């Protein structure tokens, strides 16, 4: 809830910085799942 309540661009930038630590494959898995969750909101 806390993350979702933040402005979307700020949240996305925060997640992207964190995702830079992951490999391309892991990033796709993570963002694929997150995208599905976002569309439900």
Coordinates of C-alpha atoms in Angstrom, one line a residue:
X1 CA 0.0 0.0 0.0
X2 CA 2.8 2.4 0.9
X3 CA 4.6 1.9 -2.5
X4 CA 1.3 2.2 -4.5
X5 CA 0.4 5.5 -2.7
X6 CA 3.6 7.1 -3.9
X7 CA 3.5 9.1 -7.2
X8 CA 3.8 6.5 -10.0
X9 CA 6.9 8.0 -11.8
X10 CA 8.8 8.2 -8.5
X11 CA 7.9 4.6 -7.7
X12 CA 8.9 3.4 -11.1
X13 CA 12.3 5.2 -10.9
X14 CA 12.9 3.6 -7.5
X15 CA 12.1 0.2 -8.8
X16 CA 14.2 0.7 -11.9
X17 CA 17.2 1.7 -9.9
X18 CA 16.8 -1.5 -7.8
X19 CA 16.2 -3.6 -10.9
X20 CA 19.5 -2.5 -12.4
X21 CA 21.1 -5.0 -10.0
X22 CA 19.4 -7.9 -11.7
X23 CA 20.1 -9.6 -15.0
X24 CA 18.0 -8.9 -18.1
X25 CA 16.1 -12.1 -17.6
X26 CA 15.3 -11.5 -14.0
X27 CA 14.2 -8.0 -14.9
X28 CA 11.8 -9.2 -17.5
X29 CA 10.3 -11.7 -15.0
X30 CA 10.0 -9.0 -12.3
X31 CA 8.5 -6.3 -14.5
X32 CA 6.3 -8.8 -16.3
X33 CA 4.6 -9.7 -13.1
X34 CA 4.5 -6.1 -11.8
X35 CA 2.9 -4.9 -15.0
X36 CA 0.1 -7.4 -14.6
X37 CA -0.4 -6.2 -11.1
X38 CA -0.4 -2.6 -12.1
X39 CA -3.1 -3.1 -14.8
X40 CA -5.4 -4.6 -12.1
X41 CA -5.2 -1.4 -10.0

